[in-house]
């Protein structure tokens, strides 16, 4: 799997400049005018001007110089600053790719793919639990599909999705996915043996942290392989169950509450 590096430059109160605007700059230089460059990359003339203005504001110098009589009624060529910006972008992206390739063997030894590394940095979600895993098996009918995902050698999580979602996401055995589970959907049970419950998922673990307020409590369950599950319950329930760090517990949640995300 190829990992592509993307550079984005930002400054306070100035729109960010990334690869798309770099492509615009290159297109204008190649086509010889702003309007022709805009057409070449499929944007409007106004959007092109907005992008070029954003780059000029960010770098503090014009990146293009206009001239009369171009192919579209007026031409444009790169300034020395424009040439420098394009070269600097390409060099930064190439350097980022080089760094990723350098650390890839170390990631492989640790059982981490570049996709795991990058998705861990880039994914943002309101779900308290975001866990990487690999699909083991899918059982489906015309309407729904139960997806079995291995998140560690000892732990399997089940997700119930629609058949249409399974096809749209391209889910299949062996595919890496991220599971999203909101903490309020995770119930906690104690005891030495798994409780009898209708919840499809019953995950054994050890409580690593308990953080409680007057109303709510957040319970973090270590489920092995460096992964955790977080549950949000009432403080009254946490106290009644006698939850404390080091105590064995089970995380219970329905398969329908497990959302599957792909990269």
Coordinates of C-alpha atoms in Angstrom, one line a residue, residues 33-257:
X33 CA -2.7 32.4 -18.3
X34 CA -4.9 32.3 -15.2
X35 CA -8.1 31.4 -17.1
X36 CA -6.4 28.6 -19.1
X37 CA -4.8 27.2 -15.9
X38 CA -8.2 27.3 -14.2
X39 CA -9.8 25.3 -17.0
X40 CA -7.0 22.8 -17.0
X41 CA -7.6 21.8 -13.5
X42 CA -11.4 22.2 -13.6
X43 CA -12.1 25.2 -11.4
X44 CA -13.6 28.6 -12.1
X45 CA -11.7 31.7 -12.9
X46 CA -12.8 33.3 -9.6
X47 CA -11.7 30.2 -7.6
X48 CA -8.3 30.4 -9.4
X49 CA -7.9 34.1 -8.4
X50 CA -8.9 33.3 -4.8
X51 CA -6.3 30.6 -4.6
X52 CA -3.6 32.7 -6.1
X53 CA -4.4 35.6 -3.7
X54 CA -4.3 33.2 -0.8
X55 CA -0.8 32.0 -1.8
X56 CA 0.4 35.6 -2.3
X57 CA -1.0 36.5 1.1
X58 CA 0.7 33.5 2.7
X59 CA 4.1 34.1 1.2
X60 CA 4.0 37.9 1.2
X61 CA 5.2 38.2 -2.4
X62 CA 3.5 37.7 -5.8
X63 CA 4.0 34.3 -7.3
X64 CA 2.8 35.3 -10.8
X65 CA 3.4 38.3 -13.0
X66 CA 0.8 39.2 -15.6
X67 CA 1.5 40.3 -19.1
X68 CA -0.7 41.5 -22.0
X69 CA -1.5 39.5 -25.1
X70 CA -1.7 35.9 -23.7
X71 CA -3.7 33.1 -25.2
X72 CA -6.8 34.0 -23.2
X73 CA -6.5 37.8 -23.6
X74 CA -3.7 38.1 -21.1
X75 CA -0.8 36.0 -19.9
X76 CA 0.9 35.1 -16.7
X77 CA 4.4 33.7 -15.8
X78 CA 5.9 32.6 -12.5
X79 CA 8.0 34.9 -10.5
X80 CA 11.2 33.7 -8.9
X81 CA 9.2 33.3 -5.7
X82 CA 6.6 31.2 -7.6
X83 CA 9.4 28.8 -8.8
X84 CA 10.8 28.6 -5.3
X85 CA 7.4 27.7 -3.8
X86 CA 6.8 24.9 -6.3
X87 CA 10.2 23.5 -5.7
X88 CA 9.9 23.7 -1.9
X89 CA 6.5 22.0 -1.9
X90 CA 7.9 19.1 -4.0
X91 CA 11.0 18.7 -1.8
X92 CA 8.9 18.7 1.4
X93 CA 6.5 16.1 0.1
X94 CA 9.4 14.0 -1.1
X95 CA 11.2 14.3 2.3
X96 CA 8.0 13.2 4.1
X97 CA 7.7 10.1 1.9
X98 CA 11.4 9.3 2.5
X99 CA 10.8 9.5 6.3
X100 CA 7.8 7.2 6.1
X101 CA 9.7 4.7 4.1
X102 CA 12.6 4.8 6.5
X103 CA 10.4 3.9 9.5
X104 CA 8.3 1.4 7.6
X105 CA 10.5 -1.6 8.5
X106 CA 10.4 -0.7 12.2
X107 CA 6.6 -0.4 12.0
X108 CA 6.4 -3.8 10.3
X109 CA 8.5 -5.4 13.1
X110 CA 6.0 -4.0 15.6
X111 CA 3.0 -5.2 13.6
X112 CA 1.9 -1.7 12.6
X113 CA 1.2 -0.8 9.0
X114 CA 1.8 2.7 7.6
X115 CA -2.0 2.9 7.2
X116 CA -2.4 2.3 11.0
X117 CA 0.1 5.0 11.7
X118 CA -1.4 7.6 9.4
X119 CA -5.0 6.8 10.3
X120 CA -4.2 7.1 13.9
X121 CA -3.0 10.6 13.4
X122 CA -5.6 11.8 11.0
X123 CA -8.9 10.2 12.2
X124 CA -11.1 12.5 14.3
X125 CA -14.3 11.2 15.7
X126 CA -16.7 11.9 18.6
X127 CA -16.9 8.2 19.4
X128 CA -14.8 7.6 22.6
X129 CA -13.7 4.2 21.3
X130 CA -11.9 3.9 17.9
X131 CA -10.2 0.5 17.6
X132 CA -8.3 -0.9 14.6
X133 CA -8.9 -4.5 13.6
X134 CA -9.1 -6.9 10.7
X135 CA -12.2 -8.6 9.3
X136 CA -12.3 -12.4 10.0
X137 CA -15.6 -13.4 8.7
X138 CA -18.9 -12.0 7.3
X139 CA -22.3 -13.6 7.5
X140 CA -24.9 -11.8 5.4
X141 CA -28.4 -12.1 4.0
X142 CA -30.3 -9.8 1.6
X143 CA -30.8 -7.1 4.2
X144 CA -28.0 -7.2 6.8
X145 CA -24.5 -8.5 7.5
X146 CA -22.8 -9.5 10.7
X147 CA -19.1 -8.7 10.5
X148 CA -16.6 -10.4 12.8
X149 CA -13.5 -8.3 13.5
X150 CA -10.3 -9.5 15.3
X151 CA -8.9 -6.6 17.3
X152 CA -6.3 -8.7 19.1
X153 CA -5.4 -12.5 19.3
X154 CA -7.8 -12.8 22.2
X155 CA -10.5 -10.4 21.3
X156 CA -13.2 -10.4 18.6
X157 CA -15.8 -7.7 18.1
X158 CA -19.0 -8.1 16.1
X159 CA -20.7 -5.4 14.1
X160 CA -24.1 -5.5 12.5
X161 CA -24.4 -3.4 9.3
X162 CA -26.8 -3.3 6.3
X163 CA -26.0 -5.4 3.3
X164 CA -25.9 -2.2 1.3
X165 CA -23.3 -0.7 3.6
X166 CA -21.2 -3.9 3.4
X167 CA -21.1 -3.6 -0.4
X168 CA -20.5 0.1 -0.4
X169 CA -17.6 -0.1 2.0
X170 CA -16.1 -3.1 0.2
X171 CA -16.0 -5.1 3.4
X172 CA -14.3 -8.6 3.0
X173 CA -12.3 -10.9 5.2
X174 CA -8.7 -9.7 5.7
X175 CA -9.6 -6.0 5.3
X176 CA -8.4 -3.6 8.0
X177 CA -11.1 -1.4 9.5
X178 CA -11.6 1.0 12.4
X179 CA -14.5 0.3 14.8
X180 CA -16.3 3.2 16.4
X181 CA -18.2 2.7 19.6
X182 CA -19.7 5.5 21.7
X183 CA -18.9 5.0 25.4
X184 CA -22.5 5.3 26.6
X185 CA -23.3 2.2 24.5
X186 CA -20.9 0.1 26.5
X187 CA -22.3 -1.4 29.7
X188 CA -20.1 -2.9 32.4
X189 CA -20.6 -6.2 34.3
X190 CA -18.5 -7.8 37.0
X191 CA -17.8 -11.4 38.0
X192 CA -15.5 -14.2 37.2
X193 CA -17.6 -15.6 34.3
X194 CA -19.2 -13.9 31.4
X195 CA -22.8 -12.9 32.2
X196 CA -25.7 -14.2 30.2
X197 CA -26.8 -11.3 28.0
X198 CA -28.5 -10.6 24.7
X199 CA -25.6 -8.2 23.8
X200 CA -23.6 -9.8 21.0
X201 CA -20.3 -8.4 22.3
X202 CA -19.1 -9.5 25.7
X203 CA -15.4 -8.4 26.1
X204 CA -13.3 -9.5 29.1
X205 CA -10.8 -7.1 30.5
X206 CA -9.1 -5.5 33.5
X207 CA -10.2 -2.0 34.7
X208 CA -7.2 0.3 34.3
X209 CA -8.8 3.6 35.3
X210 CA -12.0 4.9 36.9
X211 CA -12.8 8.6 36.7
X212 CA -16.0 9.7 38.3
X213 CA -17.9 13.0 38.9
X214 CA -21.0 13.5 41.0
X215 CA -23.1 12.2 38.1
X216 CA -21.1 10.2 35.6
X217 CA -18.2 7.8 35.6
X218 CA -15.8 6.8 32.9
X219 CA -14.4 3.3 33.1
X220 CA -11.4 2.3 31.0
X221 CA -11.1 -1.4 30.4
X222 CA -7.7 -2.9 29.3
X223 CA -8.7 -5.6 26.7
X224 CA -5.1 -6.7 25.9
X225 CA -2.7 -6.0 23.0
X226 CA -2.4 -2.4 24.1
X227 CA -6.1 -1.7 23.4
X228 CA -8.8 -0.4 25.7
X229 CA -12.6 0.1 25.7
X230 CA -14.2 3.0 27.5
X231 CA -17.6 2.9 29.1
X232 CA -19.6 5.9 30.3
X233 CA -22.0 4.9 33.2
X234 CA -23.5 6.7 36.2
X235 CA -21.4 7.2 39.2
X236 CA -24.1 5.4 41.2
X237 CA -23.7 2.3 39.1
X238 CA -19.9 2.4 39.3
X239 CA -20.1 2.6 43.1
X240 CA -22.7 -0.2 43.3
X241 CA -20.6 -2.5 41.2
X242 CA -17.5 -1.7 43.2
X243 CA -15.5 -0.8 40.2
X244 CA -11.8 0.0 40.8
X245 CA -8.5 -0.3 38.9
X246 CA -7.2 -3.9 38.7
X247 CA -10.6 -5.5 38.9
X248 CA -11.8 -7.9 36.2
X249 CA -14.9 -6.8 34.3
X250 CA -16.8 -7.4 31.1
X251 CA -17.7 -4.7 28.5
X252 CA -21.2 -5.4 27.0
X253 CA -22.6 -3.8 23.8
X254 CA -24.8 -4.6 20.9
X255 CA -23.3 -5.3 17.4
X256 CA -25.7 -2.7 16.0
X257 CA -23.8 -0.1 18.1

